[in-house]
Short mmCIF file of C-alpha atoms and ligand atoms in Angstrom, two decimals:
data_model
loop_
_atom_site.label_atom_id
_atom_site.label_comp_id
_atom_site.label_asym_id
_atom_site.label_seq_id
_atom_site.Cartn_x
_atom_site.Cartn_y
_atom_site.Cartn_z
CA MET A 1249 275.77 78.14 186.19
CA ILE A 1250 275.96 76.61 189.16
CA ARG A 1251 277.42 80.33 190.50
CA ARG A 1252 274.26 81.11 189.51
CA ALA A 1253 272.11 78.58 191.53
CA VAL A 1254 273.75 78.98 194.58
CA LEU A 1255 273.43 83.25 194.23
CA VAL A 1256 269.76 82.75 194.14
CA LEU A 1257 269.98 80.06 197.04
CA LEU A 1258 271.90 83.14 198.85
CA ALA A 1259 269.49 85.42 198.53
CA VAL A 1260 266.42 84.02 199.13
CA VAL A 1261 268.41 82.99 202.70
CA LEU A 1262 268.76 86.49 203.40
CA LEU A 1263 265.46 87.04 202.59
CA GLY A 1264 264.18 84.76 204.17
CA GLY A 1265 266.71 85.86 207.12
CA CYS A 1266 264.38 89.52 207.17
CA GLU A 1267 261.02 87.58 208.09
CA ARG A 1268 260.99 88.50 211.10
CA PRO A 1269 257.95 90.01 213.20
CA PRO A 1270 257.32 94.07 212.28
CA PRO A 1271 258.59 94.89 215.82
CA VAL A 1272 255.75 96.17 218.31
CA HIS A 1273 256.01 99.55 220.36
CA LYS A 1274 254.94 99.27 222.69
CA GLU A 1275 254.44 102.20 226.15
CA THR A 1276 252.91 102.91 228.99
CA LEU A 1277 251.88 106.06 230.20
CA TYR A 1278 250.33 107.53 233.79
CA VAL A 1279 247.16 110.01 233.19
CA PHE A 1280 243.43 110.74 234.08
CA GLY A 1281 244.65 109.36 236.97
CA THR A 1282 244.23 105.58 234.95
CA LEU A 1283 248.29 103.63 233.07
CA VAL A 1284 246.80 104.73 229.43
CA GLU A 1285 249.18 101.96 227.03
CA VAL A 1286 249.87 102.86 223.62
CA THR A 1287 250.71 99.68 220.89
CA LEU A 1288 252.22 100.93 217.66
CA TYR A 1289 252.00 98.10 215.65
CA ASP A 1290 254.91 97.58 212.73
CA VAL A 1291 256.87 101.04 213.92
CA ASP A 1292 260.47 101.61 214.69
CA PRO A 1293 261.69 102.41 218.30
CA GLU A 1294 262.61 105.91 216.83
CA THR A 1295 258.71 106.61 215.51
CA GLY A 1296 257.32 104.95 218.43
CA ALA A 1297 258.96 106.69 220.75
CA ALA A 1298 257.78 110.27 219.09
CA ALA A 1299 254.75 108.95 218.64
CA VAL A 1300 254.64 108.55 222.13
CA ALA A 1301 255.54 111.41 223.41
CA GLU A 1302 252.91 113.70 221.42
CA LEU A 1303 249.79 111.94 223.03
CA GLU A 1304 251.58 112.18 226.56
CA VAL A 1305 251.51 116.08 225.26
CA LEU A 1306 248.41 115.90 224.64
CA PHE A 1307 246.99 114.43 226.98
CA ARG A 1308 248.63 115.98 229.90
CA ARG A 1309 247.02 119.11 228.31
CA LEU A 1310 243.40 118.14 228.49
CA HIS A 1311 243.71 116.47 232.25
CA ARG A 1312 244.89 119.48 233.28
CA ASP A 1313 242.27 121.84 231.35
CA TRP A 1314 239.02 118.80 231.88
CA HIS A 1315 240.38 118.18 235.12
CA ALA A 1316 236.90 118.43 237.03
CA TRP A 1317 238.25 119.93 240.78
CA GLU A 1318 242.14 119.57 240.17
CA PRO A 1319 242.90 123.17 239.91
CA GLY A 1320 242.27 124.20 236.68
CA LEU A 1321 240.25 126.11 233.64
CA LEU A 1322 237.59 123.50 234.28
CA SER A 1323 237.17 124.44 237.61
CA ASP A 1324 237.84 128.33 237.03
CA LEU A 1325 235.09 127.61 234.24
CA ASN A 1326 232.73 126.33 237.36
CA ARG A 1327 232.89 128.88 239.56
CA ALA A 1328 232.41 131.00 236.90
CA ILE A 1329 229.01 128.92 236.43
CA ALA A 1330 228.27 129.87 240.38
CA ARG A 1331 228.59 133.68 240.59
CA GLY A 1332 226.05 133.37 237.71
CA GLU A 1333 228.36 134.59 234.89
CA PRO A 1334 229.95 134.22 231.35
CA PHE A 1335 232.90 132.09 230.89
CA GLU A 1336 235.62 132.55 227.64
CA VAL A 1337 237.14 128.71 227.10
CA PRO A 1338 239.01 127.49 224.38
CA ALA A 1339 237.54 126.41 221.18
CA ASP A 1340 238.40 122.10 222.31
CA LEU A 1341 236.89 122.37 226.03
CA ALA A 1342 233.87 124.46 224.19
CA GLY A 1343 233.18 121.62 221.69
CA LEU A 1344 233.82 118.59 224.64
CA ILE A 1345 230.18 121.17 225.90
CA ARG A 1346 228.95 120.70 223.12
CA ILE A 1347 229.00 116.91 222.11
CA SER A 1348 228.34 116.25 226.01
CA LYS A 1349 224.84 118.57 226.14
CA ARG A 1350 224.15 116.19 222.64
CA TYR A 1351 224.23 113.45 224.08
CA ALA A 1352 222.55 114.06 227.50
CA GLU A 1353 220.53 115.58 225.04
CA GLN A 1354 219.85 112.17 222.79
CA SER A 1355 220.45 109.63 226.88
CA GLU A 1356 217.04 111.87 228.71
CA GLY A 1357 219.62 113.55 231.02
CA LEU A 1358 220.65 109.44 232.36
CA PHE A 1359 224.23 111.70 231.04
CA ASP A 1360 224.49 114.22 232.18
CA PRO A 1361 227.56 116.92 232.71
CA ALA A 1362 226.19 118.81 234.89
CA VAL A 1363 225.97 116.45 238.29
CA GLY A 1364 228.94 117.39 238.83
CA SER A 1365 228.20 118.63 242.78
CA LEU A 1366 226.72 115.62 243.65
CA VAL A 1367 228.88 113.35 241.66
CA ALA A 1368 231.56 116.03 244.75
CA LEU A 1369 228.31 115.48 247.60
CA TRP A 1370 228.86 111.70 247.26
CA GLY A 1371 233.04 112.10 247.97
CA PHE A 1372 234.16 111.10 244.41
CA HIS A 1373 236.26 114.63 244.52
CA SER A 1374 239.40 112.98 245.10
CA ASP A 1375 241.88 110.87 244.48
CA ASP A 1376 240.44 108.13 246.65
CA PRO A 1377 237.30 108.96 248.12
CA GLU A 1378 237.61 107.84 252.10
CA ALA A 1379 235.19 104.77 253.00
CA GLY A 1380 233.35 105.59 255.96
CA ARG A 1381 231.82 108.53 255.93
CA ARG A 1382 228.26 109.43 255.03
CA PRO A 1383 226.44 111.77 252.24
CA ASP A 1384 224.57 114.94 253.73
CA PHE A 1385 221.14 113.33 252.17
CA ASP A 1386 219.85 116.72 252.99
CA ALA A 1387 222.40 118.78 250.46
CA ILE A 1388 221.77 115.58 248.08
CA ARG A 1389 218.46 116.58 247.99
CA ALA A 1390 218.43 119.92 248.12
CA LEU A 1391 220.43 119.56 245.28
CA VAL A 1392 217.87 117.45 243.01
CA ALA A 1393 215.44 119.82 243.93
CA THR A 1394 217.64 122.55 241.57
CA ALA A 1395 217.69 119.72 239.18
CA PRO A 1396 220.92 121.05 237.66
CA SER A 1397 220.85 119.99 233.65
CA MET A 1398 223.76 120.39 229.98
CA ARG A 1399 220.21 122.16 229.29
CA ASP A 1400 220.64 124.74 231.38
CA VAL A 1401 224.54 126.03 229.60
CA THR A 1402 224.45 127.74 227.28
CA VAL A 1403 228.11 127.70 224.57
CA GLU A 1404 227.95 131.13 222.29
CA GLY A 1405 230.36 130.70 220.03
CA THR A 1406 233.69 129.97 222.59
CA ARG A 1407 231.43 131.77 225.42
CA VAL A 1408 229.73 129.60 228.59
CA SER A 1409 226.74 130.23 230.70
CA SER A 1410 224.11 128.68 233.02
CA ARG A 1411 221.30 129.81 233.99
CA ASN A 1412 221.96 127.70 236.96
CA PRO A 1413 224.21 127.88 239.29
CA ALA A 1414 223.89 125.35 240.07
CA VAL A 1415 224.96 123.00 236.91
CA GLN A 1416 229.28 122.45 238.22
CA LEU A 1417 230.64 120.36 234.96
CA ASP A 1418 232.59 116.98 235.01
CA PHE A 1419 233.35 115.24 232.67
CA GLY A 1420 234.67 111.98 234.19
CA ALA A 1421 231.86 109.96 232.48
CA VAL A 1422 233.19 111.65 228.45
CA ALA A 1423 236.70 113.04 228.34
CA LYS A 1424 238.77 109.94 228.49
CA GLY A 1425 236.44 109.14 225.58
CA LEU A 1426 237.43 112.07 223.23
CA ALA A 1427 241.02 112.38 224.15
CA LEU A 1428 241.49 108.96 222.71
CA ASP A 1429 239.74 110.14 219.80
CA ARG A 1430 242.28 112.37 219.33
CA ALA A 1431 244.94 110.26 219.66
CA VAL A 1432 244.70 108.24 217.39
CA ALA A 1433 243.37 110.76 215.41
CA ASN A 1434 247.02 111.72 215.68
CA LEU A 1435 248.49 108.63 215.80
CA LYS A 1436 246.88 108.16 212.13
CA LYS A 1437 248.24 111.84 210.80
CA ARG A 1438 251.10 110.66 212.16
CA GLY A 1439 251.29 108.01 209.42
CA ILE A 1440 250.92 104.92 211.57
CA ALA A 1441 248.10 102.84 210.39
CA ASP A 1442 246.82 99.86 213.25
CA ALA A 1443 246.98 100.71 216.89
CA ILE A 1444 245.06 100.67 220.25
CA VAL A 1445 245.56 102.94 223.46
CA ASN A 1446 243.95 101.84 226.20
CA ALA A 1447 243.18 103.86 229.19
CA GLY A 1448 242.92 101.04 231.87
CA GLY A 1449 240.29 98.98 229.73
CA ASP A 1450 238.62 101.94 227.24
CA LEU A 1451 239.96 100.82 224.48
CA ASN A 1452 240.51 102.87 220.62
CA VAL A 1453 242.12 100.89 217.63
CA ILE A 1454 243.12 102.39 214.52
CA GLY A 1455 243.98 99.42 211.74
CA ARG A 1456 244.81 96.02 212.88
CA PRO A 1457 248.00 94.18 213.61
CA GLY A 1458 249.18 92.18 210.66
CA ASP A 1459 245.90 89.85 209.67
CA ARG A 1460 244.44 89.36 212.75
CA HIS A 1461 242.16 91.89 214.73
CA TRP A 1462 242.78 93.64 217.91
CA LYS A 1463 241.83 91.32 220.51
CA VAL A 1464 239.80 92.45 223.53
CA ALA A 1465 238.81 91.19 226.56
CA ILE A 1466 235.35 92.54 228.04
CA ARG A 1467 234.96 92.01 232.32
CA ASP A 1468 233.49 90.33 234.29
CA PRO A 1469 232.96 92.58 237.12
CA VAL A 1470 233.54 90.47 240.50
CA THR A 1471 236.16 87.91 239.45
CA TRP A 1472 238.00 90.12 237.59
CA GLY A 1473 238.55 87.72 234.31
CA ALA A 1474 237.53 87.98 231.16
CA VAL A 1475 233.77 87.79 230.74
CA ALA A 1476 233.88 88.17 227.15
CA THR A 1477 236.02 88.70 224.05
CA ILE A 1478 235.04 90.36 220.60
CA ASP A 1479 237.95 91.40 217.89
CA ALA A 1480 237.63 94.88 217.13
CA LYS A 1481 237.58 96.41 214.07
CA ASP A 1482 239.73 99.72 212.39
CA GLY A 1483 237.87 102.35 214.09
CA GLU A 1484 235.62 100.94 217.40
CA ALA A 1485 236.20 102.31 220.44
CA VAL A 1486 234.95 100.03 223.03
CA TYR A 1487 234.54 101.38 226.28
CA THR A 1488 233.12 100.12 230.03
CA SER A 1489 231.29 101.69 233.27
CA GLY A 1490 230.73 99.75 236.52
CA ASN A 1491 229.80 100.31 239.42
CA TYR A 1492 232.75 97.74 240.31
CA ALA A 1493 236.18 100.67 238.99
CA ARG A 1494 235.92 103.06 241.85
CA PHE A 1495 233.12 102.98 244.87
CA ARG A 1496 233.18 103.69 248.14
CA GLU A 1497 231.61 101.81 251.05
CA ILE A 1498 229.34 102.73 253.66
CA GLU A 1499 228.77 100.67 256.76
CA GLY A 1500 228.39 97.57 254.58
CA VAL A 1501 227.20 98.89 251.27
CA ARG A 1502 229.12 99.67 248.52
CA TYR A 1503 228.29 103.24 246.94
CA ALA A 1504 228.90 103.28 242.88
CA HIS A 1505 230.85 106.81 240.98
CA ILE A 1506 228.43 107.00 238.88
CA ILE A 1507 224.56 108.79 239.88
CA ASP A 1508 221.53 108.42 238.85
CA PRO A 1509 220.78 112.67 238.18
CA ARG A 1510 217.22 112.07 238.61
CA THR A 1511 217.31 110.79 242.76
CA GLY A 1512 220.49 112.03 243.28
CA MET A 1513 221.52 108.43 244.14
CA PRO A 1514 224.01 105.96 242.64
CA VAL A 1515 223.24 103.48 239.81
CA ASP A 1516 222.92 99.82 242.08
CA ARG A 1517 221.27 97.89 239.15
CA ILE A 1518 223.90 97.39 235.78
CA VAL A 1519 227.46 96.16 237.15
CA SER A 1520 228.78 97.58 234.68
CA ALA A 1521 228.36 98.03 230.36
CA THR A 1522 230.54 98.18 227.65
CA VAL A 1523 229.21 99.66 224.58
CA ILE A 1524 231.10 100.32 221.32
CA HIS A 1525 231.60 102.46 218.93
CA ASP A 1526 233.11 104.31 216.45
CA SER A 1527 233.72 107.14 218.09
CA GLY A 1528 235.62 107.02 221.73
CA ALA A 1529 233.40 110.01 222.68
CA THR A 1530 229.68 108.45 222.09
CA ALA A 1531 231.23 104.92 223.38
CA ASP A 1532 231.93 106.17 227.26
CA ALA A 1533 229.08 108.61 226.97
CA ALA A 1534 226.41 105.82 226.49
CA ALA A 1535 228.21 103.29 228.75
CA THR A 1536 227.38 105.73 231.54
CA ALA A 1537 224.26 106.50 230.17
CA LEU A 1538 223.09 103.16 229.78
CA ALA A 1539 225.10 101.99 233.61
CA VAL A 1540 221.63 105.11 234.30
CA ALA A 1541 218.83 103.90 232.72
CA GLY A 1542 219.02 100.41 234.20
CA PRO A 1543 218.38 96.83 232.83
CA ASP A 1544 214.32 98.19 231.83
CA ASP A 1545 215.35 100.96 229.94
CA TRP A 1546 218.57 100.97 228.34
CA PRO A 1547 217.56 99.23 225.27
CA ARG A 1548 215.85 102.57 224.52
CA ILE A 1549 217.94 105.06 225.00
CA ALA A 1550 221.00 103.18 222.96
CA ARG A 1551 218.58 102.68 220.22
CA ARG A 1552 217.95 107.08 220.84
CA MET A 1553 222.51 107.51 221.54
CA GLY A 1554 222.80 105.58 217.80
CA ILE A 1555 224.20 102.83 220.09
CA ASP A 1556 224.96 99.05 218.09
CA LEU A 1557 226.93 97.13 220.19
CA ALA A 1558 226.13 96.89 223.64
CA LEU A 1559 226.55 93.91 226.45
CA LEU A 1560 225.85 94.54 230.48
CA ILE A 1561 225.77 92.99 233.53
CA ASP A 1562 222.98 93.85 235.78
CA ALA A 1563 223.05 93.04 240.31
CA GLU A 1564 221.29 89.67 239.51
CA GLY A 1565 224.66 88.42 236.66
CA THR A 1566 222.07 88.33 233.48
CA VAL A 1567 223.48 89.78 230.79
CA HIS A 1568 221.68 91.43 228.28
CA ALA A 1569 222.97 92.33 224.64
CA THR A 1570 222.16 93.71 221.17
CA PRO A 1571 222.12 91.36 218.66
CA ALA A 1572 225.10 92.71 217.08
CA MET A 1573 226.81 92.25 220.45
CA ALA A 1574 225.42 88.90 220.65
CA ALA A 1575 226.71 87.45 217.21
CA ARG A 1576 229.68 89.29 217.97
CA VAL A 1577 231.37 88.92 220.98
CA VAL A 1578 232.72 85.13 222.06
CA PHE A 1579 231.48 84.01 225.99
CA GLU A 1580 234.78 81.94 227.66
CA GLY A 1581 232.69 78.88 228.71
CA GLY A 1582 230.15 79.45 226.57
CA VAL A 1583 227.52 81.68 225.55
CA PRO A 1584 225.64 81.64 229.17
CA ALA A 1585 222.10 80.42 229.73
CA ASN A 1586 220.99 84.06 231.37
CA LEU A 1587 222.31 85.69 228.00
CA VAL A 1588 219.08 88.77 227.55
CA VAL A 1589 219.15 89.55 223.48
CA ALA A 1590 217.40 92.90 223.76
CA GLY A 1591 217.62 96.47 221.64
CA GLY A 1592 220.23 97.27 218.61
CA LYS A 1593 219.09 99.65 215.87
CA GLY A 1594 216.14 97.68 214.72
CA PRO A 1595 212.48 97.34 216.72
CA SER A 1596 212.24 94.51 218.96
P1 AMP B 502 233.00 106.15 233.21
O1 AMP B 502 233.47 105.73 233.65
O2 AMP B 502 232.39 106.69 232.05
O3 AMP B 502 231.04 106.13 233.62
O4 AMP B 502 232.29 107.76 234.25
C1 AMP B 502 232.41 108.13 235.19
C2 AMP B 502 232.01 109.25 236.49
O5 AMP B 502 231.25 110.49 235.93
C3 AMP B 502 232.10 109.54 237.50
O6 AMP B 502 232.96 109.56 238.25
C4 AMP B 502 231.28 110.82 237.32
O7 AMP B 502 232.77 111.74 237.60
C5 AMP B 502 230.33 111.18 236.54
N1 AMP B 502 229.11 110.82 236.35
C6 AMP B 502 228.42 110.59 237.31
N2 AMP B 502 227.43 110.20 237.10
C7 AMP B 502 227.40 110.51 235.49
C8 AMP B 502 226.44 111.44 235.50
N3 AMP B 502 224.77 110.58 235.11
N4 AMP B 502 226.71 111.79 233.49
C9 AMP B 502 228.24 111.97 233.75
N5 AMP B 502 229.41 112.29 234.46
C10 AMP B 502 228.66 111.81 235.11
MG1 MG B 503 231.35 107.08 230.17
#
């Protein structure tokens, strides 16, 4: 009897000793010009390393094929467009072009990856946009007059053509979202259910770490601290566009890398726009579109793009949020006095 009690006690002690926290596999890759941090919850080191190695291969290929200015598949396609010739692309690039056409249409052309030449004229087709040199405003005006747009681009199967040779495709505003959607789909296929893939603050989550949610910070673009935090739910993607991330300074004025296709000018009324959606591609494209839309028009564009969760900070420091976002987000230091709640799926 005593021996049995000792055995039971021993078993309890051993089991208790086994209750270590589940292993977390964390690795950082350098791709898409940024650090991509992959966190896999309850995954052993070998499984984790194999999964991340597979993601790295995927990311490197997408970087090469979808890059806006380095030599590769997309620059070949852009050269064909400039010559007025059709071009055969792989199925996934055809898919990227197709969804981009849809986002361009939904956003009334505020998100429009056909503006590659404008982005280049502003000097952003460079890893390190130089400060100082004024862009050629005559060339910018002339290009805006030719109105390059995704409406000019036709995709038939995998054959891409443009009726406007001024179109130059730059998927900088959506490619990361689509790449991260594919990354988390890959992880799920491998049986990894709880993970976060974070590319410089733009991220996709699946599952949750134990009984908590993944906690995500929405950064204050000025102080760089967290303006708010939010619990990201299974399958959600959180993307931020801002004029603080990449900009050039010319004669004391900062010019953002997000260009308003209607004017050819960089956006200056929105400092940051954060969108949460269950598709990273949609969240990424919409964050860019809302930054272009500005403090007055963003609710309409958000509704057209099916966005229910958005938070924007404008140049005056006013915080704008949809009702659903305002209800979920936890602001550092309490709800800001200048919070404006607008938009959302319902009527406003
Ligand atoms: P994001 O950080 O997602 O807002 O993407 C910004 C990048 O998208 C820029 O660096 C440009 O390469 C490209 N871009 C700039 N303006 C636009 C626009 N209006 N529509 C689509 N892509 C844009
Ligand atoms: Mg974007």
